[in-house]
Short mmCIF file of C-alpha atoms in Angstrom, two decimals:
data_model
loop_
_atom_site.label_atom_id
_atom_site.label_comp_id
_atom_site.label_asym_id
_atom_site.label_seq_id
_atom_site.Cartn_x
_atom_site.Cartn_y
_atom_site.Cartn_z
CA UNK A 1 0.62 -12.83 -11.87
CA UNK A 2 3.86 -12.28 -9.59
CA UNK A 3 2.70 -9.62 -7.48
CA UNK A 4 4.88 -7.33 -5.32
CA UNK A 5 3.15 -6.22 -2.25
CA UNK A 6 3.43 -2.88 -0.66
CA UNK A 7 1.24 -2.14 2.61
CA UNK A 8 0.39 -1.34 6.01
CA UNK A 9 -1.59 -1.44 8.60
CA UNK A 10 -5.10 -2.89 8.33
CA UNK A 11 -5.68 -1.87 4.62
CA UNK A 12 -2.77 -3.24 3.66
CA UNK A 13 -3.64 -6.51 5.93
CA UNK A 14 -7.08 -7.55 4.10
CA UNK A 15 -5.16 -6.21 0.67
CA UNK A 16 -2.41 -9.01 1.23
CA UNK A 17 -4.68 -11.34 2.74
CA UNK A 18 -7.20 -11.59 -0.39
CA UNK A 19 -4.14 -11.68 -2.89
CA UNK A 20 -2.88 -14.62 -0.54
CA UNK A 21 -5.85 -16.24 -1.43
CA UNK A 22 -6.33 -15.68 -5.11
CA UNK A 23 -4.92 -17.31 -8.00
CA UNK A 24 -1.78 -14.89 -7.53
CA UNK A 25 1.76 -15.51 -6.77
CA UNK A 26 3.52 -12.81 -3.97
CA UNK A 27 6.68 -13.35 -3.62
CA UNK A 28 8.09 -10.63 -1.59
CA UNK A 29 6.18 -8.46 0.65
CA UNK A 30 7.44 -4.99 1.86
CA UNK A 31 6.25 -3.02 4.41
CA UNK A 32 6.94 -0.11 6.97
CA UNK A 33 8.24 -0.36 10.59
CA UNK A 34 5.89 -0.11 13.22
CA UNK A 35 4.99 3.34 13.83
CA UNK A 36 3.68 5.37 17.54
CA UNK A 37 1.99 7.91 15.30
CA UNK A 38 -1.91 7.84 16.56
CA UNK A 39 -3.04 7.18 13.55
CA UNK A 40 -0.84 4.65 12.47
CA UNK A 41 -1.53 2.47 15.80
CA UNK A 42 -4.79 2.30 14.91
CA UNK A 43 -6.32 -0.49 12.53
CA UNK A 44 -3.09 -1.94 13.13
CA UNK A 45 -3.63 -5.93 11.97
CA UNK A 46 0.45 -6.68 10.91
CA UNK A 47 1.02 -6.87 7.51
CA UNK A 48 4.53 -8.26 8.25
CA UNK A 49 3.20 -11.32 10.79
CA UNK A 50 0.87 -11.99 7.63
CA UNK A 51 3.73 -12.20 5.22
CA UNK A 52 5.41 -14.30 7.57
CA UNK A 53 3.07 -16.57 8.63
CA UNK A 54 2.84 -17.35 4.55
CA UNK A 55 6.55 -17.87 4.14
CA UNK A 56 6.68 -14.72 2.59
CA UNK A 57 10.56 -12.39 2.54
CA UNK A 58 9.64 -9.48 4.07
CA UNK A 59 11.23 -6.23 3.65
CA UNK A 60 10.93 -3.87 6.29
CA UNK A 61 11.35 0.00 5.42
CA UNK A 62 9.73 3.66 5.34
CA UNK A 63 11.56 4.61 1.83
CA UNK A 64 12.51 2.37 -0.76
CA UNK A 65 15.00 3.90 -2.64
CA UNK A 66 17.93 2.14 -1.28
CA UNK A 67 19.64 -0.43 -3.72
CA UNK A 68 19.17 -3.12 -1.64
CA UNK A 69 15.27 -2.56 -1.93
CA UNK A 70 15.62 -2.23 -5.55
CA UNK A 71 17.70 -5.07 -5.90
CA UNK A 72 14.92 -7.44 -4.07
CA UNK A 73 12.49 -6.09 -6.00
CA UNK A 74 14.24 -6.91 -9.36
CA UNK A 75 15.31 -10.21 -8.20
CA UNK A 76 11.77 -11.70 -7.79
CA UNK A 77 10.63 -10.43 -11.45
CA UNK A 78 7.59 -9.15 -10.89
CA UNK A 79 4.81 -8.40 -13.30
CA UNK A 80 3.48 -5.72 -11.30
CA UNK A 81 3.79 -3.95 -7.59
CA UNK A 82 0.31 -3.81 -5.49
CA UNK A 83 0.28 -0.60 -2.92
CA UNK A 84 -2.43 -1.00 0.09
CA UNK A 85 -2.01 2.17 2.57
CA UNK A 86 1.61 2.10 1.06
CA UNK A 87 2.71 5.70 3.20
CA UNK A 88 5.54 7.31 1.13
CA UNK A 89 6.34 8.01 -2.71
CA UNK A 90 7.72 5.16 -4.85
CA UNK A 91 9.71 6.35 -7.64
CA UNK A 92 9.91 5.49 -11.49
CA UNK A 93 12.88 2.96 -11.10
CA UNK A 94 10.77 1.06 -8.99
CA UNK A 95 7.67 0.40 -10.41
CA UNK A 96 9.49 0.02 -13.60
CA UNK A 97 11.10 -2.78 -12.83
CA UNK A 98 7.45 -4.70 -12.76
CA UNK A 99 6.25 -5.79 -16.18
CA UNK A 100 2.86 -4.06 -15.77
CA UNK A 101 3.94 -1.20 -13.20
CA UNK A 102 2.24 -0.92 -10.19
CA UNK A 103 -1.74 -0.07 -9.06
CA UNK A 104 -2.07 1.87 -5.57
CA UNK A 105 -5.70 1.33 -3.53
CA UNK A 106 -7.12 4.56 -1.98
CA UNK A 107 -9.88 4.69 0.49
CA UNK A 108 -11.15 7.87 -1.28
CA UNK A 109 -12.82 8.86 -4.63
CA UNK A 110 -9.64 10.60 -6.43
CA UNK A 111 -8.73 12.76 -7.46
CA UNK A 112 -10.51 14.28 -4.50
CA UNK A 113 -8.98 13.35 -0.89
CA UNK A 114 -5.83 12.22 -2.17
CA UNK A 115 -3.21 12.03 0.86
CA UNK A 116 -3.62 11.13 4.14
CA UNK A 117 -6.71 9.88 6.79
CA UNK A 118 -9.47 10.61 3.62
CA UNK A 119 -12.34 9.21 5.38
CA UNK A 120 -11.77 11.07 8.24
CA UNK A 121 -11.73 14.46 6.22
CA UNK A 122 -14.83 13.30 4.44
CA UNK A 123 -16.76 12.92 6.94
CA UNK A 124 -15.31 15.89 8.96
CA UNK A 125 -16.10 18.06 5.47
CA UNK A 126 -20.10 16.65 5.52
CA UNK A 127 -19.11 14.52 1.92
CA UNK A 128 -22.37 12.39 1.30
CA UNK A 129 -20.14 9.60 -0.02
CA UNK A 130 -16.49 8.61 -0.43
CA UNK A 131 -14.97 5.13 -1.63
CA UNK A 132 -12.02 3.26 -2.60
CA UNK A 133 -10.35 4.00 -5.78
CA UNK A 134 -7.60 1.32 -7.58
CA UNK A 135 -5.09 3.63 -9.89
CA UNK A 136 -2.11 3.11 -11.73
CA UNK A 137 1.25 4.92 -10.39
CA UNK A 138 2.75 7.97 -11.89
CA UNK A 139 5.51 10.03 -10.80
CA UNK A 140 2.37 12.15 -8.94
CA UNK A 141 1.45 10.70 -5.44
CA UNK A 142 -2.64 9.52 -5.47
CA UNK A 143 -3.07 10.86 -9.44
CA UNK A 144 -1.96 7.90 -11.36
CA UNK A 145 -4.94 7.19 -14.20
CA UNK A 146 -7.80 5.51 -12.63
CA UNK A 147 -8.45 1.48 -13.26
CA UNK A 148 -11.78 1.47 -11.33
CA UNK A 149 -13.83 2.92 -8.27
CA UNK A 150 -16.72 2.00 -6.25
CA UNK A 151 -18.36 4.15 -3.88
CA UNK A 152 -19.88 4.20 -0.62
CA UNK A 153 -22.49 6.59 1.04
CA UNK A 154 -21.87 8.12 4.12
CA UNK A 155 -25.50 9.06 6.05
CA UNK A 156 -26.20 12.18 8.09
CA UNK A 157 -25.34 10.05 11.55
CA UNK A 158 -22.23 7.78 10.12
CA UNK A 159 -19.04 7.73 12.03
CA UNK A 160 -15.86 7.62 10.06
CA UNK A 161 -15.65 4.36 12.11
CA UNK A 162 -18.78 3.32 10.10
CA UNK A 163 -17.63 3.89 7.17
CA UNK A 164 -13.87 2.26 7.75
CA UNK A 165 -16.12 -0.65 8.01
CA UNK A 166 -18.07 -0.07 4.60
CA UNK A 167 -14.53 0.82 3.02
CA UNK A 168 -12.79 -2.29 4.15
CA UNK A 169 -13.88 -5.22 2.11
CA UNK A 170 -13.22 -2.75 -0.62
CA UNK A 171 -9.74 -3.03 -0.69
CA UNK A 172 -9.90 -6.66 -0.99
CA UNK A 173 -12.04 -6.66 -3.54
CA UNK A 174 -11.36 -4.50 -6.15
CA UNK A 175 -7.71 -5.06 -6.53
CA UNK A 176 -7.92 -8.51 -8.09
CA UNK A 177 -10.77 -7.50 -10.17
CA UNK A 178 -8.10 -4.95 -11.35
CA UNK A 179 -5.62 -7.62 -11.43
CA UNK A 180 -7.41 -9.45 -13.47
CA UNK A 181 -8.51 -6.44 -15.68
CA UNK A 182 -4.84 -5.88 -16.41
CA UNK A 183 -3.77 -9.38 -17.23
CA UNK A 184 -6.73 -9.92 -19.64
CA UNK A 185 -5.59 -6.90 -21.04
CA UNK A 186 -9.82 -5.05 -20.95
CA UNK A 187 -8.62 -2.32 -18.37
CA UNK A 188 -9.65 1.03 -19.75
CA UNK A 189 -7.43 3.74 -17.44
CA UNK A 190 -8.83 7.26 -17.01
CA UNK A 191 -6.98 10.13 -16.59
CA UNK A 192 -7.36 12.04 -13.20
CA UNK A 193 -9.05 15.49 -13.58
CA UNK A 194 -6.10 17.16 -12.10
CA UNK A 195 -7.66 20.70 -11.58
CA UNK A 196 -10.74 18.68 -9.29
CA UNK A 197 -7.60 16.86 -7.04
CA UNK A 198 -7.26 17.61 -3.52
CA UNK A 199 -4.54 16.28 -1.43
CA UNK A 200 -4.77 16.64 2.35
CA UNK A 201 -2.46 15.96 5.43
CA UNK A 202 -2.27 13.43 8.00
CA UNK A 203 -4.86 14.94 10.59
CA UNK A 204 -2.81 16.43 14.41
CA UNK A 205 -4.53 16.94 17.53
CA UNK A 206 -5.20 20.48 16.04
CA UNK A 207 -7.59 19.45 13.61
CA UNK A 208 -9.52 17.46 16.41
CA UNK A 209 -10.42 20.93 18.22
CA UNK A 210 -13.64 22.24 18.20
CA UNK A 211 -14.00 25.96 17.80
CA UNK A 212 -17.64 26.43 19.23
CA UNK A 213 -17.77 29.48 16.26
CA UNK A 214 -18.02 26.99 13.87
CA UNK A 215 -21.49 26.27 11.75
CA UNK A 216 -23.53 23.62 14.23
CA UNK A 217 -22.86 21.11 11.29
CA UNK A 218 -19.36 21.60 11.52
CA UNK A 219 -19.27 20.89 14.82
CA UNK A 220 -21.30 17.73 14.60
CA UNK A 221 -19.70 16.36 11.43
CA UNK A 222 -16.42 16.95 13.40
CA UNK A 223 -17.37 14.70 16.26
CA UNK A 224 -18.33 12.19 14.19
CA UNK A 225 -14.93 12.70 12.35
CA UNK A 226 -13.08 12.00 15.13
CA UNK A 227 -15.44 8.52 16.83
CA UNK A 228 -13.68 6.20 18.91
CA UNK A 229 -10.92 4.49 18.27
CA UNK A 230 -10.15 7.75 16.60
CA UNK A 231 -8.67 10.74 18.60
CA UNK A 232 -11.95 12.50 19.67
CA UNK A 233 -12.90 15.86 18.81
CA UNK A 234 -12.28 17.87 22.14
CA UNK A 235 -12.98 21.59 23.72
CA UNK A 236 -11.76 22.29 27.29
CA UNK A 237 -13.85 22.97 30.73
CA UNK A 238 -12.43 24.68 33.07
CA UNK A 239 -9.15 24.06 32.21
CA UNK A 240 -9.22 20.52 31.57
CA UNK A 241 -9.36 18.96 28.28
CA UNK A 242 -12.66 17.33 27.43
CA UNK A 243 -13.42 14.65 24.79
CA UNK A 244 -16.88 14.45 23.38
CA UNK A 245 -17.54 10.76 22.81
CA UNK A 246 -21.06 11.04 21.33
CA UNK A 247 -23.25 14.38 20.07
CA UNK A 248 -26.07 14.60 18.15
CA UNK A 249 -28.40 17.44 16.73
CA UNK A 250 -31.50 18.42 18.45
CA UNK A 251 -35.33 18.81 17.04
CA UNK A 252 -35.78 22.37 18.07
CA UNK A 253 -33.68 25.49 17.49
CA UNK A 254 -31.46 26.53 20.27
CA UNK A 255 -29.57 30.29 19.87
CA UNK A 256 -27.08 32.31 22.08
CA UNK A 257 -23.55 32.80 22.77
CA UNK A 258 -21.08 29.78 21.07
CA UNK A 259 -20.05 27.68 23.67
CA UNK A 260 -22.71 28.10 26.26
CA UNK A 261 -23.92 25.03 28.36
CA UNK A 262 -27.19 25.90 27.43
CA UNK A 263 -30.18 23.21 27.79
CA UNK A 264 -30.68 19.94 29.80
CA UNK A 265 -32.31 17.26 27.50
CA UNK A 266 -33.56 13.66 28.65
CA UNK A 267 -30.43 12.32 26.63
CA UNK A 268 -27.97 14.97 26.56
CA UNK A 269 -26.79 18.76 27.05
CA UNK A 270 -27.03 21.59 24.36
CA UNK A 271 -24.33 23.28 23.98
CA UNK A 272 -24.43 26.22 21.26
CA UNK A 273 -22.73 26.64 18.09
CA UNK A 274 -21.80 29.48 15.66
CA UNK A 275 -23.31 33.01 16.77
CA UNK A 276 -25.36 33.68 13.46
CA UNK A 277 -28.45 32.07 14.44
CA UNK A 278 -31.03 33.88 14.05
CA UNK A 279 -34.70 31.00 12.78
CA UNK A 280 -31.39 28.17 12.32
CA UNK A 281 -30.30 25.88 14.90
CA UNK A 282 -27.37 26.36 16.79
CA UNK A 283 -27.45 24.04 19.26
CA UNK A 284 -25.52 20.64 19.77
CA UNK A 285 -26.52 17.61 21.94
CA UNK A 286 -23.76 16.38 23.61
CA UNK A 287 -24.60 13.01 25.08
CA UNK A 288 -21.15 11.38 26.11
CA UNK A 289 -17.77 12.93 27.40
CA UNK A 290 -14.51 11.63 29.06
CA UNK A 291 -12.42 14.06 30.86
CA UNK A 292 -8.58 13.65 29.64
CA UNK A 293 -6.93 10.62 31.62
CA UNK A 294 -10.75 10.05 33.34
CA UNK A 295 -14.23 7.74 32.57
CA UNK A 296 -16.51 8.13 29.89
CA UNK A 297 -19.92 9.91 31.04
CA UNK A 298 -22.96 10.84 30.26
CA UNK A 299 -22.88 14.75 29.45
CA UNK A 300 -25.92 14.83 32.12
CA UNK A 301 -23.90 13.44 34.76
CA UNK A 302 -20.59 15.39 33.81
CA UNK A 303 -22.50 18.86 33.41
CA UNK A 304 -23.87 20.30 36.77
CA UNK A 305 -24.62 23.31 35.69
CA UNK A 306 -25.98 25.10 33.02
CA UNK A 307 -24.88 28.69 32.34
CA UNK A 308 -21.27 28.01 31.91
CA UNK A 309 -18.83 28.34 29.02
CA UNK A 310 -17.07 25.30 27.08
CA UNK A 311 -13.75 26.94 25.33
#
């Protein structure tokens, strides 16, 4: 088939790079401009030095409801438009214009986590699994009928960086079995359960705070939300902003005051959680920390003293 291709970054990347090497024809590639937004620097493999490097027109824009977009689109005649971390709303004109419409990948099982940095809020919300999910567009963003999913599991210790890893030959993979799905004409769409869909922002700085009232869980399942490259989960220390690299949860119960440098361990410091506790844990092991603009270190090394406050 003559397949339009819509993505960024590194989804978007292995996406074009497994149609590139199918049986399928891309003719135009469009994707957005280069972007200082954290998340959008990160996983960054070029989706436009891809196209390129193939031969491949390449149209570079954040919208694409100018003519001149359209206009490319309908010149190449496609028989349908491939998204792959494709960031804004495409419109009814434009996947019209392709003979079988267009199919969007999602790193997420939708109709939950539609929107933006899923496996991040997975993991941050203690999910046991997410997964990439290949849909058909509608005029809704992420709730087109579904084509196919596969899952993944996420474990008690994963890192969303663990599971971008899991998630990744995903999107290669399951868009040309959809492809082919389509063109054989066996695909057997399923309408998204639209009172289970939840949509959720790109994540800020804000969401990376840790507010040492929070559950112990919460805590932990927000550090490993936020693993490295990611923007870390952080607290401050007197005064200073501190990043927690690495945490994990202890084998004993630890209770007090949220917040509280509490424990030395051989591997890390406990520092105490959510003020409920009364035969539950509510300690946290932090292991690793890098002070804003300094070197990671161990939390033994960085914490001199026990006793103090983290806030």
């Amino acid at each position: 088939m003559r397949v339009v291709f819509m993505g960024f970054q590194t989804w978007g990347y292995e996406t074009l790079k497994a149609l590139l090497a199918s049986r399928h024809e891309v003719p135009l590639v469009c994707t957005h401009p280069e972007s200082q937004q954290i998340y959008e620097v990160l996983w960054n493999d070029s989706v436009k030095e891809l196209a390129y490097a193939h031969g491949i027109p390449v149209l570079e824009q954040q919208y694409l409801h100018e003519r001149r977009a359209i206009e490319m689109i309908r010149e190449v005649e496609p028989d349908i438009l491939v998204l792959s971390d494709w960031r804004t709303w495409v419109s009814p004109a434009l996947y019209s214009l392709a003979r079988f419409g267009g199919i969007n990948i999602h790193d997420a099982l939708l109709p939950k986590y539609g929107g933006f940095a899923p496996i991040n809020w997975a993991v941050a919300n203690g999910e046991k699994q997410t997964g990439v999910t290949v849909h058909f567009l509608n005029e809704e963003f992420d709730l087109g009928d579904i084509i196919m999913q596969e899952a993944v599991s996420i474990g008690p210790t994963e890192t969303a960086t663990d599971i971008f890893y899991k998630i990744i030959p995903l999107v290669a993979s399951l868009p040309l079995q959809a492809l082919d799905a389509i063109e054989d004409g066996t695909v057997q769409p399923v309408p998204q359960e639209k009172s289970q869909a939840s949509f959720f922002h790109k994540r800020s700085e804000r969401d990376s705070f840790i507010d040492w009232n929070m559950d112990v869980s919460r805590i932990f399942n927000l550090i490993r939300a936020q693993s490295d490259p990611y923007p870390n989960a952080f607290t401050f220390y007197k005064g200073k902003k501190l990043n927690i690299k690495k945490a994990s949860l202890p084998q004993k119960s630890f209770c007090g005051t949220p917040g509280r440098i509490f424990h030395r361990l051989a591997h890390g410091v406990v520092v105490l959680g959510n003020a409920s506790c009364v035969h539950e844990n509510q300690g946290i092991v932090i292991e690793s920390v890098q002070e804003e603009g300094g070197e990671v270190m161990s939390a033994n090394d960085y914490f001199q003293h026990m006793g103090e406050y983290l806030g």
